[in-house]
Coordinates of C-alpha atoms in Angstrom, one line a residue:
M1 CA 4.4 -23.7 18.6
I2 CA 3.2 -22.7 14.7
T3 CA 1.4 -18.9 14.7
T4 CA 0.8 -17.0 12.0
K5 CA 1.6 -13.7 11.7
E6 CA 1.5 -10.5 8.5
I7 CA 4.9 -8.7 7.1
K8 CA 4.8 -6.0 5.1
M9 CA 7.9 -6.8 2.3
K10 CA 9.2 -4.6 -0.6
L11 CA 9.6 -6.9 -3.5
P12 CA 11.3 -6.4 -6.9
A13 CA 8.7 -6.0 -9.8
D14 CA 10.4 -9.5 -10.9
F15 CA 10.2 -11.7 -8.3
T16 CA 10.0 -15.9 -7.7
S17 CA 8.9 -18.2 -4.8
E18 CA 12.0 -18.9 -4.4
Y19 CA 13.2 -15.2 -3.6
I20 CA 10.5 -14.6 -1.0
E21 CA 10.8 -17.5 0.7
E22 CA 14.5 -17.0 1.0
E23 CA 14.3 -13.5 2.2
L24 CA 12.1 -15.0 5.1
K25 CA 14.4 -16.9 6.0
K26 CA 17.4 -14.9 5.5
Q27 CA 14.9 -12.8 8.4
G28 CA 15.0 -15.6 10.8
Y29 CA 11.5 -17.2 10.3
D30 CA 10.9 -20.9 10.3
L31 CA 8.3 -20.9 7.2
L32 CA 5.7 -23.8 7.7
R33 CA 3.8 -21.2 4.6
W34 CA 3.4 -18.0 3.0
A35 CA 0.5 -16.4 0.7
I36 CA 0.6 -12.7 -0.6
V37 CA -2.5 -11.4 0.6
G38 CA -2.3 -7.8 -0.5
F39 CA -0.7 -5.2 -2.3
D40 CA -0.4 -1.5 -1.9
G41 CA 1.8 0.3 -4.6
E42 CA 5.2 -0.3 -3.0
F43 CA 4.7 -3.2 -0.3
Y44 CA 3.2 -6.6 -0.2
L45 CA 1.2 -7.7 2.2
L46 CA 2.1 -11.8 3.2
N47 CA 0.1 -14.1 5.3
I48 CA 3.0 -16.5 6.4
A49 CA 2.6 -19.8 9.2
I50 CA 5.7 -20.3 11.1
V51 CA 6.9 -22.2 14.1
I52 CA 8.2 -20.9 17.0
D53 CA 10.2 -22.0 20.1

């Protein structure tokens, strides 16, 4: 099944899409897509689409 969720992620000042994808993989997500949808000064809010069993 495919689902979406929003997660907060603290990111370094210099980040790349590869960094974000690697961090999401380390957290165990089977990632289809992601987008930054918000920022509160300390954390980025990511909307991700993932495959779950």
